[in-house]
CSV table of N, CA and C in Angstrom, one decimal:
chain,number,residue,atom,x,y,z
A,1,GLY,N,-8.1,-132.8,11.2
A,1,GLY,CA,-9.5,-133.2,11.1
A,1,GLY,C,-9.7,-134.7,11.0
A,2,SER,N,-10.7,-135.0,10.3
A,2,SER,CA,-11.1,-136.4,10.1
A,2,SER,C,-10.0,-137.1,9.3
A,3,PRO,N,-9.6,-138.3,9.7
A,3,PRO,CA,-8.6,-139.0,8.9
A,3,PRO,C,-9.0,-139.3,7.5
A,4,CYS,N,-10.3,-139.6,7.3
A,4,CYS,CA,-10.7,-139.9,5.9
A,4,CYS,C,-10.7,-138.7,5.0
A,5,VAL,N,-10.9,-137.5,5.6
A,5,VAL,CA,-10.7,-136.3,4.8
A,5,VAL,C,-9.3,-136.0,4.4
A,6,TRP,N,-8.4,-136.3,5.3
A,6,TRP,CA,-6.9,-136.1,5.0
A,6,TRP,C,-6.6,-137.1,3.9
A,7,ASP,N,-7.0,-138.4,4.1
A,7,ASP,CA,-6.7,-139.4,3.1
A,7,ASP,C,-7.2,-139.1,1.7
A,8,ASP,N,-8.5,-138.6,1.6
A,8,ASP,CA,-9.0,-138.2,0.3
A,8,ASP,C,-8.3,-137.0,-0.3
A,9,PHE,N,-7.9,-136.1,0.5
A,9,PHE,CA,-7.1,-134.9,0.1
A,9,PHE,C,-5.8,-135.3,-0.5
A,10,PHE,N,-5.1,-136.2,0.2
A,10,PHE,CA,-3.8,-136.6,-0.3
A,10,PHE,C,-3.9,-137.6,-1.5
A,11,ASN,N,-4.9,-138.4,-1.6
A,11,ASN,CA,-5.1,-139.2,-2.7
A,11,ASN,C,-5.3,-138.3,-4.0
A,12,GLU,N,-6.0,-137.2,-3.8
A,12,GLU,CA,-6.1,-136.3,-5.0
A,12,GLU,C,-4.8,-135.6,-5.4
A,13,LEU,N,-4.0,-135.3,-4.4
A,13,LEU,CA,-2.7,-134.6,-4.6
A,13,LEU,C,-1.6,-135.6,-5.1
A,14,GLU,N,-1.8,-136.8,-4.9
A,14,GLU,CA,-0.6,-137.8,-5.1
A,14,GLU,C,0.0,-137.7,-6.5
A,15,PRO,N,-0.8,-137.5,-7.5
A,15,PRO,CA,-0.1,-137.4,-8.9
A,15,PRO,C,1.0,-136.3,-8.9
A,16,ALA,N,0.7,-135.2,-8.3
A,16,ALA,CA,1.7,-134.1,-8.2
A,16,ALA,C,2.7,-134.3,-7.2
A,17,THR,N,2.3,-134.6,-5.9
A,17,THR,CA,3.2,-134.6,-4.8
A,17,THR,C,4.2,-135.8,-4.8
A,18,SER,N,3.9,-136.8,-5.7
A,18,SER,CA,4.8,-137.9,-5.8
A,18,SER,C,5.9,-137.6,-6.7
A,19,ARG,N,5.9,-136.5,-7.4
A,19,ARG,CA,6.9,-136.1,-8.4
A,19,ARG,C,7.7,-134.8,-8.1
A,20,VAL,N,7.1,-134.0,-7.2
A,20,VAL,CA,7.8,-132.7,-6.9
A,20,VAL,C,7.8,-132.6,-5.4
A,21,PRO,N,8.8,-131.8,-4.8
A,21,PRO,CA,8.8,-131.5,-3.4
A,21,PRO,C,7.5,-130.8,-3.0
A,22,TYR,N,7.1,-131.2,-1.8
A,22,TYR,CA,5.8,-130.6,-1.3
A,22,TYR,C,6.0,-130.2,0.2
A,23,MET,N,6.3,-129.0,0.4
A,23,MET,CA,6.5,-128.5,1.8
A,23,MET,C,5.3,-127.8,2.2
A,24,VAL,N,5.0,-127.9,3.5
A,24,VAL,CA,3.7,-127.3,4.0
A,24,VAL,C,4.0,-126.4,5.2
A,25,ALA,N,3.0,-125.6,5.6
A,25,ALA,CA,3.0,-124.8,6.8
A,25,ALA,C,1.7,-125.0,7.5
A,26,VAL,N,1.7,-125.3,8.7
A,26,VAL,CA,0.5,-125.6,9.5
A,26,VAL,C,-0.5,-124.4,9.4
A,27,GLY,N,-1.8,-124.7,9.4
A,27,GLY,CA,-2.8,-123.6,9.3
A,27,GLY,C,-4.0,-123.8,10.2
A,28,ASN,N,-4.9,-122.9,10.0
A,28,ASN,CA,-6.1,-122.9,10.9
A,28,ASN,C,-7.0,-124.1,10.8
A,29,HIS,N,-7.0,-124.8,9.7
A,29,HIS,CA,-7.9,-126.0,9.7
A,29,HIS,C,-7.4,-127.1,10.6
A,30,GLU,N,-6.1,-127.2,10.7
A,30,GLU,CA,-5.5,-128.2,11.6
A,30,GLU,C,-5.6,-127.8,13.1
A,31,HIS,N,-5.7,-126.5,13.3
A,31,HIS,CA,-5.8,-126.0,14.7
A,31,HIS,C,-7.0,-126.6,15.5
A,32,TYR,N,-8.1,-126.7,14.8
A,32,TYR,CA,-9.4,-127.2,15.5
A,32,TYR,C,-9.3,-128.6,15.9
A,33,TYR,N,-8.3,-129.4,15.4
A,33,TYR,CA,-8.2,-130.8,15.7
A,33,TYR,C,-6.9,-131.0,16.4
A,34,ASN,N,-6.3,-130.0,17.1
A,34,ASN,CA,-5.1,-130.2,17.9
A,34,ASN,C,-3.9,-130.6,17.0
A,35,PHE,N,-4.0,-130.2,15.7
A,35,PHE,CA,-2.9,-130.5,14.7
A,35,PHE,C,-2.6,-132.0,14.5
A,36,SER,N,-3.5,-132.9,15.0
A,36,SER,CA,-3.2,-134.3,15.0
A,36,SER,C,-3.0,-134.9,13.6
A,37,GLY,N,-3.9,-134.5,12.7
A,37,GLY,CA,-3.7,-135.0,11.3
A,37,GLY,C,-2.4,-134.5,10.7
A,38,TYR,N,-2.1,-133.3,10.9
A,38,TYR,CA,-0.9,-132.7,10.4
A,38,TYR,C,0.4,-133.3,11.0
A,39,ARG,N,0.3,-133.5,12.3
A,39,ARG,CA,1.5,-134.1,13.0
A,39,ARG,C,1.8,-135.5,12.6
A,40,THR,N,0.8,-136.2,12.3
A,40,THR,CA,1.0,-137.6,11.9
A,40,THR,C,1.2,-137.9,10.5
A,41,ARG,N,1.0,-136.9,9.6
A,41,ARG,CA,1.1,-137.1,8.2
A,41,ARG,C,2.4,-136.5,7.5
A,42,PHE,N,3.0,-135.6,8.2
A,42,PHE,CA,4.2,-134.9,7.6
A,42,PHE,C,5.5,-135.1,8.4
A,43,ALA,N,6.5,-135.2,7.6
A,43,ALA,CA,7.9,-135.3,8.2
A,43,ALA,C,8.7,-134.3,7.4
A,44,MET,N,8.8,-133.1,8.0
A,44,MET,CA,9.5,-132.0,7.3
A,44,MET,C,11.0,-132.1,7.6
A,45,PRO,N,11.8,-131.5,6.7
A,45,PRO,CA,13.2,-131.7,6.8
A,45,PRO,C,13.8,-130.8,7.9
A,46,GLY,N,15.1,-130.8,8.0
A,46,GLY,CA,15.8,-130.0,9.0
A,46,GLY,C,15.5,-130.5,10.4
A,47,GLU,N,15.2,-129.5,11.3
A,47,GLU,CA,14.9,-129.8,12.7
A,47,GLU,C,13.4,-129.9,12.9
A,48,GLY,N,12.6,-130.1,11.8
A,48,GLY,CA,11.2,-130.1,11.9
A,48,GLY,C,10.6,-131.1,13.0
A,49,GLN,N,11.2,-132.2,13.2
A,49,GLN,CA,10.7,-133.1,14.2
A,49,GLN,C,10.8,-132.6,15.6
A,50,LYS,N,11.7,-131.7,15.9
A,50,LYS,CA,11.8,-131.1,17.2
A,50,LYS,C,10.5,-130.3,17.6
A,51,SER,N,9.9,-129.7,16.5
A,51,SER,CA,8.7,-128.9,16.8
A,51,SER,C,7.4,-129.7,16.3
A,52,GLU,N,7.5,-131.0,16.1
A,52,GLU,CA,6.5,-131.8,15.5
A,52,GLU,C,6.1,-131.3,14.2
A,53,ASN,N,7.1,-130.8,13.4
A,53,ASN,CA,6.9,-130.3,12.1
A,53,ASN,C,6.1,-129.0,12.0
A,54,LEU,N,5.9,-128.4,13.1
A,54,LEU,CA,5.0,-127.1,13.1
A,54,LEU,C,5.8,-125.9,12.6
A,55,TRP,N,7.2,-125.9,12.8
A,55,TRP,CA,8.0,-124.9,12.2
A,55,TRP,C,9.4,-125.6,11.9
A,56,TYR,N,10.0,-125.2,10.8
A,56,TYR,CA,11.2,-125.9,10.4
A,56,TYR,C,11.9,-125.0,9.3
A,57,SER,N,13.1,-125.5,8.9
A,57,SER,CA,13.8,-124.8,7.8
A,57,SER,C,14.7,-125.8,7.1
A,58,PHE,N,15.1,-125.5,5.9
A,58,PHE,CA,16.0,-126.4,5.2
A,58,PHE,C,16.6,-125.6,4.0
A,59,ASP,N,17.7,-126.0,3.5
A,59,ASP,CA,18.3,-125.5,2.3
A,59,ASP,C,18.0,-126.3,1.1
A,60,PHE,N,17.6,-125.7,0.0
A,60,PHE,CA,17.4,-126.4,-1.3
A,60,PHE,C,18.1,-125.6,-2.4
A,61,GLY,N,19.2,-126.1,-2.8
A,61,GLY,CA,20.0,-125.4,-3.8
A,61,GLY,C,20.4,-124.1,-3.2
A,62,GLY,N,20.2,-123.0,-3.9
A,62,GLY,CA,20.6,-121.7,-3.4
A,62,GLY,C,19.5,-121.0,-2.5
A,63,VAL,N,18.6,-121.7,-2.0
A,63,VAL,CA,17.5,-121.1,-1.2
A,63,VAL,C,17.4,-121.7,0.2
A,64,HIS,N,17.3,-120.9,1.2
A,64,HIS,CA,17.0,-121.3,2.5
A,64,HIS,C,15.5,-121.0,2.8
A,65,VAL,N,14.8,-122.1,3.0
A,65,VAL,CA,13.4,-122.0,3.2
A,65,VAL,C,13.0,-122.1,4.7
A,66,VAL,N,12.2,-121.2,5.2
A,66,VAL,CA,11.8,-121.2,6.6
A,66,VAL,C,10.3,-121.2,6.6
A,67,ALA,N,9.7,-122.2,7.4
A,67,ALA,CA,8.3,-122.3,7.6
A,67,ALA,C,8.0,-122.1,9.0
A,68,PHE,N,7.1,-121.2,9.4
A,68,PHE,CA,6.7,-121.0,10.8
A,68,PHE,C,5.2,-121.1,10.9
A,69,SER,N,4.7,-121.3,12.1
A,69,SER,CA,3.3,-121.5,12.3
A,69,SER,C,2.6,-120.2,12.7
A,70,THR,N,1.6,-119.9,11.9
A,70,THR,CA,0.7,-118.7,12.3
A,70,THR,C,-0.3,-119.1,13.3
A,71,GLU,N,-0.4,-120.4,13.7
A,71,GLU,CA,-1.4,-120.9,14.6
A,71,GLU,C,-0.8,-121.0,16.0
A,72,HIS,N,0.4,-120.7,16.2
A,72,HIS,CA,1.0,-120.8,17.5
A,72,HIS,C,1.6,-119.4,17.8
A,73,HIS,N,1.6,-119.1,19.1
A,73,HIS,CA,2.2,-117.7,19.5
A,73,HIS,C,3.6,-117.6,19.0
A,74,LEU,N,4.0,-116.5,18.5
A,74,LEU,CA,5.3,-116.3,18.0
A,74,LEU,C,6.4,-116.5,19.1
A,75,ASP,N,6.0,-116.2,20.3
A,75,ASP,CA,7.0,-116.3,21.4
A,75,ASP,C,7.5,-117.8,21.5
A,76,LEU,N,6.7,-118.8,21.1
A,76,LEU,CA,7.2,-120.2,21.1
A,76,LEU,C,8.2,-120.4,20.1
A,77,GLN,N,8.2,-119.7,19.0
A,77,GLN,CA,9.1,-119.9,17.9
A,77,GLN,C,10.2,-118.9,17.7
A,78,LEU,N,10.1,-117.8,18.5
A,78,LEU,CA,11.0,-116.6,18.2
A,78,LEU,C,12.5,-116.9,18.4
A,79,ALA,N,12.9,-117.6,19.5
A,79,ALA,CA,14.3,-117.9,19.6
A,79,ALA,C,14.8,-118.8,18.5
A,80,TRP,N,14.0,-119.8,18.1
A,80,TRP,CA,14.4,-120.6,17.0
A,80,TRP,C,14.5,-119.8,15.7
A,81,LEU,N,13.5,-119.0,15.4
A,81,LEU,CA,13.4,-118.2,14.2
A,81,LEU,C,14.6,-117.2,14.1
A,82,LYS,N,14.9,-116.5,15.2
A,82,LYS,CA,16.0,-115.6,15.2
A,82,LYS,C,17.3,-116.3,14.9
A,83,ALA,N,17.5,-117.4,15.6
A,83,ALA,CA,18.8,-118.2,15.4
A,83,ALA,C,18.9,-118.7,14.0
A,84,ASP,N,17.8,-119.2,13.5
A,84,ASP,CA,17.8,-119.8,12.1
A,84,ASP,C,18.1,-118.7,11.1
A,85,LEU,N,17.4,-117.6,11.2
A,85,LEU,CA,17.6,-116.5,10.2
A,85,LEU,C,19.0,-115.9,10.3
A,86,ALA,N,19.6,-115.8,11.6
A,86,ALA,CA,20.9,-115.4,11.7
A,86,ALA,C,21.9,-116.3,11.0
A,87,ALA,N,21.7,-117.6,11.2
A,87,ALA,CA,22.6,-118.6,10.6
A,87,ALA,C,22.4,-118.5,9.0
A,88,ALA,N,21.2,-118.3,8.6
A,88,ALA,CA,21.0,-118.2,7.1
A,88,ALA,C,21.7,-117.0,6.5
A,89,VAL,N,21.6,-115.9,7.3
A,89,VAL,CA,22.3,-114.7,6.8
A,89,VAL,C,23.8,-114.9,6.8
A,90,ALA,N,24.3,-115.6,7.8
A,90,ALA,CA,25.8,-115.8,7.8
A,90,ALA,C,26.2,-116.8,6.7
A,91,ASN,N,25.3,-117.5,6.2
A,91,ASN,CA,25.6,-118.5,5.1
A,91,ASN,C,25.2,-118.0,3.7
A,92,LYS,N,24.9,-116.7,3.6
A,92,LYS,CA,24.4,-116.2,2.3
A,92,LYS,C,25.4,-116.3,1.1
A,93,ALA,N,26.6,-116.5,1.4
A,93,ALA,CA,27.6,-116.7,0.3
A,93,ALA,C,27.3,-118.0,-0.4
A,94,ALA,N,26.9,-119.0,0.4
A,94,ALA,CA,26.6,-120.3,-0.2
A,94,ALA,C,25.2,-120.5,-0.6
A,95,VAL,N,24.3,-119.9,0.2
A,95,VAL,CA,22.8,-120.0,0.0
A,95,VAL,C,22.3,-118.6,0.0
A,96,PRO,N,22.3,-117.9,-1.2
A,96,PRO,CA,22.0,-116.5,-1.2
A,96,PRO,C,20.5,-116.0,-1.0
A,97,TRP,N,19.6,-116.9,-1.2
A,97,TRP,CA,18.2,-116.5,-1.1
A,97,TRP,C,17.6,-117.1,0.2
A,98,ILE,N,16.7,-116.3,0.8
A,98,ILE,CA,16.0,-116.7,2.0
A,98,ILE,C,14.5,-116.5,1.8
A,99,VAL,N,13.7,-117.6,1.9
A,99,VAL,CA,12.3,-117.5,1.7
A,99,VAL,C,11.6,-117.9,3.0
A,100,VAL,N,10.7,-117.1,3.5
A,100,VAL,CA,9.9,-117.4,4.7
A,100,VAL,C,8.5,-117.6,4.3
A,101,MET,N,7.9,-118.7,4.8
A,101,MET,CA,6.5,-119.0,4.5
A,101,MET,C,5.7,-119.3,5.7
A,102,ALA,N,4.4,-119.1,5.6
A,102,ALA,CA,3.5,-119.4,6.7
A,102,ALA,C,2.1,-119.6,6.0
A,103,HIS,N,1.2,-120.1,6.8
A,103,HIS,CA,-0.2,-120.3,6.2
A,103,HIS,C,-0.9,-119.0,6.0
A,104,LYS,N,-0.9,-118.1,6.9
A,104,LYS,CA,-1.6,-116.8,6.8
A,104,LYS,C,-0.6,-115.7,6.6
A,105,PRO,N,-1.1,-114.6,6.0
A,105,PRO,CA,-0.2,-113.4,5.9
A,105,PRO,C,0.0,-112.8,7.2
A,106,MET,N,1.1,-112.0,7.3
A,106,MET,CA,1.5,-111.4,8.6
A,106,MET,C,0.7,-110.1,8.9
A,107,TYR,N,0.0,-109.6,7.9
A,107,TYR,CA,-0.7,-108.3,8.1
A,107,TYR,C,-2.1,-108.6,8.6
């Protein structure tokens, strides 16, 4: 959306987000503006830059975190998602928990 709205939003969040990890999943509000505000303001870990941070994953301690987009057709993400989850399952001895997140519920 509007850059000033993004700036105001992050100025309000800064006291918290400057002290703790802040991971996001793209949502419907960004959809209406071609995800431009989201794409320019976030740098997610792992291979996030390959998808312009629209879907990504990373390990944090004993947790493998996967974020996917509910705003893009799953077919665009499916090969990546299957490969990522297969690798995470194969690595469960080192990273036993898998958390998958998205903006909207799957139901």
